[in-house]
Amino acid sequence: ELARKALKICRSKADVAAMAELYDRKGDVEHRKPSGLSWSNLPLHASLIEGEKVRTLYRSFADILFHEGSHLKLDENSMAIIQRMRADLIRDKTESSVSLVKGNIYALLSGSSNKKFKVNLKGVKTKIKSKSFWIGQKEKEVLLANYQGKIEVTARNATVVLGKNKGTKVREAQKPTQPVDLLNAPQPGTPADN
């Protein structure tokens, strides 16, 4: 009987809803609950749930912290939907899924193999094994830049793999372009001697 109770408790901890919060913000950041009809101000450190929409307006940004330590930063004029946040407390696994509706996101993931993070894009599938990447969702194209690890990008039955410091573009109803090198980060300069 005790073993059955223990098994029941373990199973109840195997797939539980996880949480995220608005870790940082600037300017106008709004949210809409899954059953909500209107947008409202999203206060700093507010909890976010599955199905919740977050958007940033002009000259604004939002930094969402997921419970396993991953950060998702939304640039100005961006909107994302938190689709899934699940945790298996017994196996120490998490799964998070976000849909980028428009705008740009920068992700800095915790990176453990037990932590899965997925970004859903219109007409594009991704398989993310990266700790750091940027995605821009435009009206008729998606831009992807990978800074660490690798990302598989699939559209129109064609797949490219973005390694470290590689990027690709996927235009509406087209295959991804071949990966290209990203530009080097700017380096600080020193004034010339006169």
Short mmCIF file of N, CA and C in Angstrom, two decimals:
data_model
loop_
_atom_site.label_atom_id
_atom_site.label_comp_id
_atom_site.label_asym_id
_atom_site.label_seq_id
_atom_site.Cartn_x
_atom_site.Cartn_y
_atom_site.Cartn_z
N GLU A 1 0.83 -1.21 0.00
CA GLU A 1 0.00 0.00 0.00
C GLU A 1 0.87 1.26 0.00
N LEU A 2 1.93 1.27 0.81
CA LEU A 2 2.82 2.42 0.85
C LEU A 2 3.52 2.62 -0.49
N ALA A 3 3.89 1.52 -1.13
CA ALA A 3 4.55 1.62 -2.43
C ALA A 3 3.62 2.25 -3.45
N ARG A 4 2.33 1.91 -3.41
CA ARG A 4 1.35 2.50 -4.33
C ARG A 4 1.20 4.00 -4.10
N LYS A 5 1.17 4.40 -2.84
CA LYS A 5 1.07 5.82 -2.52
C LYS A 5 2.31 6.58 -3.01
N ALA A 6 3.49 5.97 -2.80
CA ALA A 6 4.73 6.60 -3.24
C ALA A 6 4.75 6.73 -4.76
N LEU A 7 4.31 5.68 -5.46
CA LEU A 7 4.26 5.72 -6.92
C LEU A 7 3.29 6.80 -7.40
N LYS A 8 2.17 6.93 -6.74
CA LYS A 8 1.18 7.96 -7.10
C LYS A 8 1.77 9.36 -6.91
N ILE A 9 2.49 9.56 -5.82
CA ILE A 9 3.12 10.86 -5.57
C ILE A 9 4.18 11.15 -6.63
N CYS A 10 4.98 10.15 -6.97
CA CYS A 10 6.02 10.32 -8.01
C CYS A 10 5.39 10.68 -9.34
N ARG A 11 4.34 9.99 -9.71
CA ARG A 11 3.69 10.27 -10.99
C ARG A 11 3.10 11.68 -11.02
N SER A 12 2.61 12.14 -9.88
CA SER A 12 2.04 13.49 -9.84
C SER A 12 3.10 14.57 -10.01
N LYS A 13 4.35 14.23 -9.75
CA LYS A 13 5.45 15.19 -9.89
C LYS A 13 6.16 15.08 -11.24
N ALA A 14 5.71 14.14 -12.10
CA ALA A 14 6.40 13.88 -13.36
C ALA A 14 6.04 14.87 -14.46
N ASP A 15 4.93 15.57 -14.37
CA ASP A 15 4.55 16.53 -15.40
C ASP A 15 3.72 17.63 -14.75
N VAL A 16 4.41 18.65 -14.27
CA VAL A 16 3.73 19.75 -13.59
C VAL A 16 3.98 21.05 -14.34
N ALA A 17 3.06 21.97 -14.20
CA ALA A 17 3.22 23.28 -14.83
C ALA A 17 4.40 24.01 -14.20
N ALA A 18 5.22 24.61 -15.03
CA ALA A 18 6.34 25.40 -14.56
C ALA A 18 5.97 26.88 -14.68
N MET A 19 6.83 27.73 -14.18
CA MET A 19 6.54 29.15 -14.18
C MET A 19 7.67 29.93 -14.86
N ALA A 20 7.33 31.15 -15.24
CA ALA A 20 8.31 32.11 -15.74
C ALA A 20 7.92 33.45 -15.13
N GLU A 21 8.83 34.40 -15.20
CA GLU A 21 8.52 35.73 -14.67
C GLU A 21 9.15 36.81 -15.55
N LEU A 22 8.59 37.99 -15.47
CA LEU A 22 9.19 39.14 -16.15
C LEU A 22 10.35 39.60 -15.28
N TYR A 23 11.55 39.27 -15.71
CA TYR A 23 12.76 39.51 -14.93
C TYR A 23 13.23 40.96 -15.02
N ASP A 24 13.09 41.54 -16.22
CA ASP A 24 13.52 42.92 -16.43
C ASP A 24 12.66 43.51 -17.54
N ARG A 25 12.58 44.83 -17.57
CA ARG A 25 11.77 45.49 -18.59
C ARG A 25 12.17 46.94 -18.73
N LYS A 26 11.83 47.49 -19.89
CA LYS A 26 12.00 48.93 -20.11
C LYS A 26 10.86 49.36 -21.01
N GLY A 27 10.27 50.48 -20.71
CA GLY A 27 9.20 51.01 -21.56
C GLY A 27 7.88 50.29 -21.36
N ASP A 28 7.15 50.15 -22.45
CA ASP A 28 5.80 49.57 -22.40
C ASP A 28 5.83 48.08 -22.71
N VAL A 29 5.57 47.28 -21.67
CA VAL A 29 5.51 45.83 -21.81
C VAL A 29 4.12 45.40 -21.33
N GLU A 30 3.42 44.66 -22.18
CA GLU A 30 2.04 44.28 -21.88
C GLU A 30 1.87 42.77 -21.98
N HIS A 31 0.79 42.29 -21.35
CA HIS A 31 0.48 40.86 -21.42
C HIS A 31 -1.02 40.67 -21.56
N ARG A 32 -1.36 39.47 -22.03
CA ARG A 32 -2.76 39.07 -22.13
C ARG A 32 -2.86 37.63 -21.69
N LYS A 33 -3.66 37.38 -20.68
CA LYS A 33 -3.86 36.03 -20.14
C LYS A 33 -4.51 35.15 -21.22
N PRO A 34 -4.39 33.82 -21.09
CA PRO A 34 -4.94 32.93 -22.11
C PRO A 34 -6.43 33.17 -22.41
N SER A 35 -7.20 33.49 -21.41
CA SER A 35 -8.63 33.71 -21.64
C SER A 35 -8.98 35.20 -21.71
N GLY A 36 -7.96 36.05 -21.64
CA GLY A 36 -8.20 37.50 -21.63
C GLY A 36 -8.50 38.06 -23.01
N LEU A 37 -9.21 39.17 -23.01
CA LEU A 37 -9.57 39.83 -24.25
C LEU A 37 -8.79 41.12 -24.48
N SER A 38 -8.19 41.65 -23.42
CA SER A 38 -7.49 42.92 -23.57
C SER A 38 -6.07 42.83 -23.01
N TRP A 39 -5.22 43.74 -23.50
CA TRP A 39 -3.84 43.83 -23.05
C TRP A 39 -3.76 44.73 -21.83
N SER A 40 -2.85 44.41 -20.91
CA SER A 40 -2.63 45.26 -19.75
C SER A 40 -1.14 45.30 -19.41
N ASN A 41 -0.75 46.30 -18.64
CA ASN A 41 0.64 46.47 -18.24
C ASN A 41 1.13 45.22 -17.50
N LEU A 42 2.35 44.79 -17.82
CA LEU A 42 2.96 43.64 -17.14
C LEU A 42 4.01 44.15 -16.17
N PRO A 43 3.71 44.07 -14.87
CA PRO A 43 4.65 44.60 -13.88
C PRO A 43 5.90 43.72 -13.75
N LEU A 44 6.98 44.34 -13.33
CA LEU A 44 8.23 43.65 -13.09
C LEU A 44 8.01 42.52 -12.09
N HIS A 45 8.61 41.36 -12.34
CA HIS A 45 8.54 40.15 -11.52
C HIS A 45 7.17 39.48 -11.51
N ALA A 46 6.30 39.87 -12.42
CA ALA A 46 5.00 39.20 -12.53
C ALA A 46 5.21 37.78 -13.05
N SER A 47 4.41 36.84 -12.56
CA SER A 47 4.47 35.46 -13.02
C SER A 47 3.75 35.32 -14.34
N LEU A 48 4.27 34.45 -15.19
CA LEU A 48 3.68 34.17 -16.49
C LEU A 48 3.31 32.69 -16.55
N ILE A 49 2.21 32.39 -17.24
CA ILE A 49 1.72 31.02 -17.31
C ILE A 49 1.62 30.56 -18.77
N GLU A 50 1.36 29.27 -18.95
CA GLU A 50 1.17 28.72 -20.29
C GLU A 50 0.01 29.43 -20.98
N GLY A 51 0.20 29.75 -22.24
CA GLY A 51 -0.84 30.39 -23.03
C GLY A 51 -0.85 31.91 -22.94
N GLU A 52 -0.01 32.46 -22.10
CA GLU A 52 0.02 33.91 -21.92
C GLU A 52 0.81 34.57 -23.05
N LYS A 53 0.30 35.73 -23.50
CA LYS A 53 0.96 36.50 -24.55
C LYS A 53 1.69 37.67 -23.91
N VAL A 54 2.88 37.97 -24.43
CA VAL A 54 3.67 39.11 -23.96
C VAL A 54 4.07 39.92 -25.18
N ARG A 55 3.92 41.25 -25.09
CA ARG A 55 4.35 42.10 -26.19
C ARG A 55 5.06 43.34 -25.66
N THR A 56 5.97 43.82 -26.50
CA THR A 56 6.68 45.06 -26.20
C THR A 56 6.26 46.08 -27.24
N LEU A 57 6.21 47.32 -26.84
CA LEU A 57 5.85 48.39 -27.75
C LEU A 57 7.12 49.17 -28.13
N TYR A 58 6.93 50.29 -28.77
CA TYR A 58 8.04 51.12 -29.27
C TYR A 58 9.02 51.46 -28.16
N ARG A 59 10.32 51.33 -28.45
CA ARG A 59 11.42 51.65 -27.53
C ARG A 59 11.29 50.92 -26.19
N SER A 60 10.90 49.65 -26.25
CA SER A 60 10.70 48.85 -25.05
C SER A 60 11.38 47.49 -25.22
N PHE A 61 11.64 46.81 -24.11
CA PHE A 61 12.12 45.44 -24.17
C PHE A 61 11.63 44.70 -22.93
N ALA A 62 11.63 43.37 -23.02
CA ALA A 62 11.24 42.52 -21.90
C ALA A 62 12.22 41.36 -21.80
N ASP A 63 12.59 41.01 -20.58
CA ASP A 63 13.46 39.86 -20.32
C ASP A 63 12.65 38.87 -19.48
N ILE A 64 12.32 37.74 -20.07
CA ILE A 64 11.54 36.71 -19.38
C ILE A 64 12.50 35.65 -18.85
N LEU A 65 12.39 35.35 -17.58
CA LEU A 65 13.22 34.34 -16.93
C LEU A 65 12.37 33.10 -16.70
N PHE A 66 12.78 31.99 -17.29
CA PHE A 66 12.10 30.72 -17.07
C PHE A 66 12.66 30.06 -15.82
N HIS A 67 11.86 29.23 -15.18
CA HIS A 67 12.24 28.71 -13.86
C HIS A 67 13.54 27.91 -13.85
N GLU A 68 13.96 27.36 -15.00
CA GLU A 68 15.20 26.57 -15.03
C GLU A 68 16.41 27.45 -15.31
N GLY A 69 16.22 28.76 -15.45
CA GLY A 69 17.34 29.68 -15.59
C GLY A 69 17.55 30.26 -16.98
N SER A 70 16.74 29.88 -17.96
CA SER A 70 16.87 30.43 -19.30
C SER A 70 16.24 31.81 -19.38
N HIS A 71 16.85 32.67 -20.21
CA HIS A 71 16.33 34.03 -20.45
C HIS A 71 15.88 34.16 -21.89
N LEU A 72 14.76 34.82 -22.09
CA LEU A 72 14.27 35.14 -23.42
C LEU A 72 14.01 36.64 -23.44
N LYS A 73 14.75 37.35 -24.30
CA LYS A 73 14.63 38.81 -24.37
C LYS A 73 13.86 39.19 -25.62
N LEU A 74 12.80 39.96 -25.44
CA LEU A 74 12.00 40.47 -26.56
C LEU A 74 12.43 41.90 -26.83
N ASP A 75 12.81 42.17 -28.08
CA ASP A 75 13.15 43.54 -28.48
C ASP A 75 11.86 44.35 -28.63
N GLU A 76 12.02 45.62 -29.00
CA GLU A 76 10.86 46.49 -29.18
C GLU A 76 9.94 45.96 -30.29
N ASN A 77 8.66 46.26 -30.16
CA ASN A 77 7.64 45.87 -31.14
C ASN A 77 7.65 44.37 -31.43
N SER A 78 7.75 43.57 -30.39
CA SER A 78 7.76 42.11 -30.52
C SER A 78 6.61 41.51 -29.75
N MET A 79 6.20 40.31 -30.15
CA MET A 79 5.15 39.59 -29.43
C MET A 79 5.45 38.10 -29.45
N ALA A 80 5.33 37.48 -28.28
CA ALA A 80 5.55 36.04 -28.13
C ALA A 80 4.43 35.44 -27.28
N ILE A 81 4.18 34.17 -27.52
CA ILE A 81 3.19 33.42 -26.73
C ILE A 81 3.94 32.31 -26.01
N ILE A 82 3.77 32.25 -24.70
CA ILE A 82 4.36 31.16 -23.93
C ILE A 82 3.42 29.97 -24.09
N GLN A 83 3.80 29.01 -24.90
CA GLN A 83 2.91 27.91 -25.21
C GLN A 83 2.97 26.78 -24.20
N ARG A 84 4.17 26.45 -23.76
CA ARG A 84 4.29 25.30 -22.86
C ARG A 84 5.45 25.53 -21.91
N MET A 85 5.21 25.24 -20.63
CA MET A 85 6.25 25.24 -19.60
C MET A 85 5.95 24.08 -18.66
N ARG A 86 6.69 22.99 -18.82
CA ARG A 86 6.45 21.80 -18.02
C ARG A 86 7.73 21.38 -17.31
N ALA A 87 7.57 20.75 -16.16
CA ALA A 87 8.71 20.26 -15.40
C ALA A 87 8.42 18.84 -14.91
N ASP A 88 9.44 18.00 -14.98
CA ASP A 88 9.40 16.67 -14.39
C ASP A 88 10.32 16.74 -13.19
N LEU A 89 9.74 16.90 -12.01
CA LEU A 89 10.52 17.11 -10.80
C LEU A 89 11.29 15.87 -10.37
N ILE A 90 10.83 14.71 -10.77
CA ILE A 90 11.51 13.46 -10.41
C ILE A 90 12.80 13.30 -11.22
N ARG A 91 12.72 13.53 -12.53
CA ARG A 91 13.87 13.34 -13.41
C ARG A 91 14.66 14.63 -13.65
N ASP A 92 14.25 15.72 -13.02
CA ASP A 92 14.89 17.03 -13.18
C ASP A 92 14.96 17.44 -14.66
N LYS A 93 13.82 17.34 -15.36
CA LYS A 93 13.73 17.72 -16.77
C LYS A 93 12.73 18.86 -16.90
N THR A 94 12.98 19.73 -17.87
CA THR A 94 12.01 20.79 -18.17
C THR A 94 11.84 20.89 -19.68
N GLU A 95 10.68 21.40 -20.06
CA GLU A 95 10.38 21.63 -21.47
C GLU A 95 9.63 22.94 -21.58
N SER A 96 10.16 23.85 -22.38
CA SER A 96 9.51 25.14 -22.60
C SER A 96 9.36 25.36 -24.10
N SER A 97 8.25 25.99 -24.47
CA SER A 97 7.97 26.26 -25.87
C SER A 97 7.36 27.65 -25.99
N VAL A 98 7.91 28.43 -26.91
CA VAL A 98 7.46 29.80 -27.13
C VAL A 98 7.18 29.98 -28.62
N SER A 99 6.13 30.69 -28.94
CA SER A 99 5.83 31.02 -30.33
C SER A 99 6.14 32.50 -30.54
N LEU A 100 7.01 32.78 -31.50
CA LEU A 100 7.33 34.17 -31.84
C LEU A 100 6.37 34.62 -32.92
N VAL A 101 5.49 35.54 -32.59
CA VAL A 101 4.48 36.03 -33.52
C VAL A 101 5.07 37.10 -34.43
N LYS A 102 5.81 38.04 -33.81
CA LYS A 102 6.47 39.08 -34.59
C LYS A 102 7.61 39.67 -33.77
N GLY A 103 8.55 40.29 -34.48
CA GLY A 103 9.65 40.96 -33.80
C GLY A 103 10.87 40.08 -33.63
N ASN A 104 11.70 40.44 -32.64
CA ASN A 104 12.98 39.79 -32.42
C ASN A 104 13.08 39.27 -31.00
N ILE A 105 13.72 38.10 -30.88
CA ILE A 105 14.04 37.57 -29.55
C ILE A 105 15.51 37.19 -29.52
N TYR A 106 16.08 37.31 -28.35
CA TYR A 106 17.42 36.81 -28.09
C TYR A 106 17.29 35.84 -26.94
N ALA A 107 17.80 34.62 -27.10
CA ALA A 107 17.69 33.61 -26.06
C ALA A 107 19.05 33.27 -25.49
N LEU A 108 19.10 33.17 -24.19
CA LEU A 108 20.28 32.72 -23.47
C LEU A 108 19.80 31.57 -22.59
N LEU A 109 20.05 30.34 -23.03
CA LEU A 109 19.48 29.16 -22.38
C LEU A 109 20.43 28.59 -21.34
N SER A 110 19.83 27.90 -20.36
CA SER A 110 20.64 27.31 -19.28
C SER A 110 21.54 26.21 -19.79
N GLY A 111 21.15 25.51 -20.87
CA GLY A 111 22.07 24.63 -21.56
C GLY A 111 22.16 23.19 -21.12
N SER A 112 21.50 22.77 -20.08
CA SER A 112 21.57 21.38 -19.66
C SER A 112 20.82 20.50 -20.66
N SER A 113 21.29 19.27 -20.84
CA SER A 113 20.63 18.36 -21.78
C SER A 113 19.23 17.97 -21.29
N ASN A 114 18.96 18.16 -20.02
CA ASN A 114 17.63 17.86 -19.47
C ASN A 114 16.64 19.00 -19.68
N LYS A 115 17.12 20.11 -20.21
CA LYS A 115 16.26 21.29 -20.42
C LYS A 115 16.02 21.46 -21.92
N LYS A 116 14.78 21.33 -22.35
CA LYS A 116 14.44 21.49 -23.76
C LYS A 116 13.72 22.82 -23.95
N PHE A 117 14.12 23.54 -24.99
CA PHE A 117 13.53 24.83 -25.30
C PHE A 117 13.22 24.87 -26.78
N LYS A 118 12.00 25.23 -27.12
CA LYS A 118 11.57 25.24 -28.52
C LYS A 118 10.98 26.61 -28.86
N VAL A 119 11.31 27.10 -30.06
CA VAL A 119 10.72 28.33 -30.56
C VAL A 119 9.92 27.97 -31.81
N ASN A 120 8.63 28.25 -31.79
CA ASN A 120 7.75 27.98 -32.92
C ASN A 120 7.66 29.22 -33.80
N LEU A 121 7.84 28.99 -35.11
CA LEU A 121 7.83 30.07 -36.09
C LEU A 121 6.90 29.69 -37.24
N LYS A 122 6.32 30.67 -37.87
CA LYS A 122 5.41 30.42 -38.99
C LYS A 122 6.18 29.83 -40.18
N GLY A 123 5.84 28.58 -40.55
CA GLY A 123 6.44 27.94 -41.71
C GLY A 123 7.86 27.43 -41.53
N VAL A 124 8.40 27.49 -40.31
CA VAL A 124 9.78 27.08 -40.05
C VAL A 124 9.81 26.22 -38.80
N LYS A 125 10.54 25.09 -38.88
CA LYS A 125 10.74 24.24 -37.71
C LYS A 125 12.18 24.37 -37.25
N THR A 126 12.37 24.38 -35.94
CA THR A 126 13.72 24.45 -35.40
C THR A 126 13.95 23.33 -34.41
N LYS A 127 15.18 22.85 -34.37
CA LYS A 127 15.62 21.90 -33.35
C LYS A 127 16.82 22.55 -32.69
N ILE A 128 16.64 23.01 -31.47
CA ILE A 128 17.64 23.86 -30.82
C ILE A 128 18.53 23.07 -29.87
N LYS A 129 19.82 23.12 -30.14
CA LYS A 129 20.84 22.57 -29.25
C LYS A 129 21.90 23.65 -29.07
N SER A 130 21.43 24.83 -28.72
CA SER A 130 22.27 26.01 -28.59
C SER A 130 21.97 26.68 -27.26
N LYS A 131 22.94 27.40 -26.75
CA LYS A 131 22.72 28.16 -25.52
C LYS A 131 22.45 29.63 -25.80
N SER A 132 22.75 30.08 -27.02
CA SER A 132 22.65 31.50 -27.32
C SER A 132 22.30 31.70 -28.79
N PHE A 133 21.15 32.34 -29.05
CA PHE A 133 20.73 32.58 -30.43
C PHE A 133 19.77 33.77 -30.50
N TRP A 134 19.58 34.27 -31.72
CA TRP A 134 18.69 35.38 -32.01
C TRP A 134 17.78 34.97 -33.15
N ILE A 135 16.50 35.37 -33.07
CA ILE A 135 15.54 35.10 -34.15
C ILE A 135 14.74 36.36 -34.41
N GLY A 136 14.60 36.69 -35.68
CA GLY A 136 13.76 37.81 -36.10
C GLY A 136 12.62 37.31 -36.97
N GLN A 137 11.39 37.57 -36.57
CA GLN A 137 10.20 37.17 -37.32
C GLN A 137 9.65 38.41 -38.01
N LYS A 138 9.88 38.50 -39.32
CA LYS A 138 9.36 39.61 -40.11
C LYS A 138 8.04 39.17 -40.73
N GLU A 139 7.42 40.06 -41.51
CA GLU A 139 6.14 39.73 -42.11
C GLU A 139 6.25 38.55 -43.08
N LYS A 140 7.31 38.54 -43.91
CA LYS A 140 7.43 37.49 -44.92
C LYS A 140 8.75 36.74 -44.87
N GLU A 141 9.48 36.84 -43.74
CA GLU A 141 10.73 36.09 -43.61
C GLU A 141 11.12 35.93 -42.15
N VAL A 142 11.94 34.92 -41.92
CA VAL A 142 12.49 34.65 -40.60
C VAL A 142 14.01 34.68 -40.73
N LEU A 143 14.66 35.39 -39.82
CA LEU A 143 16.12 35.45 -39.76
C LEU A 143 16.56 34.73 -38.49
N LEU A 144 17.59 33.91 -38.60
CA LEU A 144 18.10 33.18 -37.44
C LEU A 144 19.61 33.34 -37.36
N ALA A 145 20.12 33.60 -36.17
CA ALA A 145 21.55 33.71 -35.91
C ALA A 145 21.88 32.86 -34.70
N ASN A 146 22.86 31.99 -34.85
CA ASN A 146 23.25 31.11 -33.75
C ASN A 146 24.65 31.49 -33.27
N TYR A 147 24.80 31.61 -31.96
CA TYR A 147 26.08 32.05 -31.40
C TYR A 147 26.84 30.93 -30.68
N GLN A 148 26.14 29.84 -30.34
CA GLN A 148 26.77 28.78 -29.56
C GLN A 148 26.01 27.48 -29.81
N GLY A 149 26.68 26.35 -29.96
CA GLY A 149 26.00 25.09 -30.19
C GLY A 149 25.52 24.99 -31.63
N LYS A 150 24.35 24.36 -31.84
CA LYS A 150 23.82 24.25 -33.19
C LYS A 150 22.29 24.31 -33.18
N ILE A 151 21.75 24.72 -34.33
CA ILE A 151 20.30 24.79 -34.53
C ILE A 151 20.01 24.20 -35.90
N GLU A 152 19.08 23.25 -35.94
CA GLU A 152 18.59 22.73 -37.21
C GLU A 152 17.39 23.56 -37.62
N VAL A 153 17.40 24.05 -38.85
CA VAL A 153 16.31 24.89 -39.37
C VAL A 153 15.72 24.18 -40.59
N THR A 154 14.41 23.92 -40.55
CA THR A 154 13.74 23.20 -41.62
C THR A 154 12.56 24.00 -42.15
N ALA A 155 12.49 24.11 -43.49
CA ALA A 155 11.36 24.74 -44.16
C ALA A 155 11.26 24.14 -45.56
N ARG A 156 10.06 23.88 -46.01
CA ARG A 156 9.83 23.34 -47.36
C ARG A 156 10.65 22.07 -47.59
N ASN A 157 10.69 21.18 -46.59
CA ASN A 157 11.40 19.89 -46.65
C ASN A 157 12.90 20.01 -46.87
N ALA A 158 13.48 21.14 -46.55
CA ALA A 158 14.93 21.33 -46.63
C ALA A 158 15.44 21.75 -45.25
N THR A 159 16.57 21.18 -44.85
CA THR A 159 17.14 21.46 -43.54
C THR A 159 18.57 21.97 -43.69
N VAL A 160 18.88 23.03 -42.92
CA VAL A 160 20.26 23.48 -42.79
C VAL A 160 20.60 23.46 -41.30
N VAL A 161 21.88 23.31 -41.01
CA VAL A 161 22.34 23.29 -39.62
C VAL A 161 23.21 24.51 -39.39
N LEU A 162 22.82 25.31 -38.41
CA LEU A 162 23.60 26.49 -38.05
C LEU A 162 24.56 26.12 -36.93
N GLY A 163 25.84 26.18 -37.22
CA GLY A 163 26.84 26.00 -36.19
C GLY A 163 27.09 27.32 -35.48
N LYS A 164 28.17 27.36 -34.72
CA LYS A 164 28.53 28.56 -33.97
C LYS A 164 28.79 29.72 -34.93
N ASN A 165 28.20 30.88 -34.61
CA ASN A 165 28.36 32.12 -35.37
C ASN A 165 27.94 31.98 -36.84
N LYS A 166 26.83 31.28 -37.06
CA LYS A 166 26.26 31.12 -38.40
C LYS A 166 24.82 31.64 -38.39
N GLY A 167 24.35 32.04 -39.57
CA GLY A 167 22.99 32.53 -39.69
C GLY A 167 22.35 32.06 -40.97
N THR A 168 21.01 32.17 -41.04
CA THR A 168 20.26 31.83 -42.23
C THR A 168 19.02 32.70 -42.32
N LYS A 169 18.44 32.71 -43.52
CA LYS A 169 17.21 33.46 -43.77
C LYS A 169 16.22 32.49 -44.41
N VAL A 170 14.95 32.57 -43.98
CA VAL A 170 13.90 31.75 -44.58
C VAL A 170 12.79 32.69 -45.02
N ARG A 171 12.68 32.86 -46.33
CA ARG A 171 11.60 33.68 -46.87
C ARG A 171 10.33 32.85 -46.92
N GLU A 172 9.18 33.53 -46.89
CA GLU A 172 7.89 32.86 -46.91
C GLU A 172 7.80 31.84 -48.04
N ALA A 173 7.40 30.61 -47.70
CA ALA A 173 7.20 29.51 -48.65
C ALA A 173 8.46 29.15 -49.42
N GLN A 174 9.65 29.38 -48.83
CA GLN A 174 10.91 29.01 -49.47
C GLN A 174 11.77 28.19 -48.51
N LYS A 175 12.81 27.59 -49.05
CA LYS A 175 13.76 26.83 -48.26
C LYS A 175 14.71 27.79 -47.55
N PRO A 176 15.34 27.33 -46.45
CA PRO A 176 16.34 28.18 -45.79
C PRO A 176 17.55 28.39 -46.69
N THR A 177 18.16 29.57 -46.60
CA THR A 177 19.40 29.81 -47.33
C THR A 177 20.52 29.00 -46.67
N GLN A 178 21.58 28.78 -47.40
CA GLN A 178 22.74 28.09 -46.82
C GLN A 178 23.30 28.96 -45.70
N PRO A 179 23.82 28.33 -44.64
CA PRO A 179 24.37 29.11 -43.53
C PRO A 179 25.48 30.05 -43.98
N VAL A 180 25.49 31.23 -43.40
CA VAL A 180 26.53 32.23 -43.66
C VAL A 180 27.20 32.62 -42.35
N ASP A 181 28.44 33.08 -42.44
CA ASP A 181 29.16 33.55 -41.26
C ASP A 181 28.53 34.84 -40.76
N LEU A 182 28.40 34.95 -39.46
CA LEU A 182 27.94 36.20 -38.86
C LEU A 182 29.11 37.17 -38.79
N LEU A 183 28.81 38.45 -38.76
CA LEU A 183 29.85 39.46 -38.61
C LEU A 183 30.49 39.34 -37.24
N ASN A 184 31.76 39.66 -37.16
CA ASN A 184 32.44 39.67 -35.87
C ASN A 184 31.89 40.79 -35.00
N ALA A 185 31.93 40.57 -33.71
CA ALA A 185 31.50 41.61 -32.77
C ALA A 185 32.44 42.80 -32.87
N PRO A 186 31.91 44.02 -32.76
CA PRO A 186 32.79 45.20 -32.81
C PRO A 186 33.78 45.19 -31.64
N GLN A 187 34.97 45.66 -31.91
CA GLN A 187 36.01 45.74 -30.88
C GLN A 187 36.21 47.19 -30.49
N PRO A 188 36.51 47.42 -29.22
CA PRO A 188 36.77 48.81 -28.81
C PRO A 188 38.03 49.33 -29.49
N GLY A 189 37.98 50.57 -29.88
CA GLY A 189 39.14 51.17 -30.55
C GLY A 189 39.84 52.16 -29.64
N THR A 190 41.00 52.59 -30.08
CA THR A 190 41.73 53.62 -29.35
C THR A 190 41.94 54.79 -30.29
N PRO A 191 41.95 56.00 -29.76
CA PRO A 191 42.15 57.17 -30.63
C PRO A 191 43.55 57.15 -31.23
N ALA A 192 43.65 57.61 -32.47
CA ALA A 192 44.95 57.69 -33.14
C ALA A 192 45.79 58.80 -32.52
N ASP A 193 47.08 58.57 -32.45
CA ASP A 193 47.99 59.60 -31.95
C ASP A 193 48.18 60.67 -32.99
N ASN A 194 48.11 61.92 -32.60
CA ASN A 194 48.33 63.04 -33.53
C ASN A 194 49.70 63.62 -33.37
#
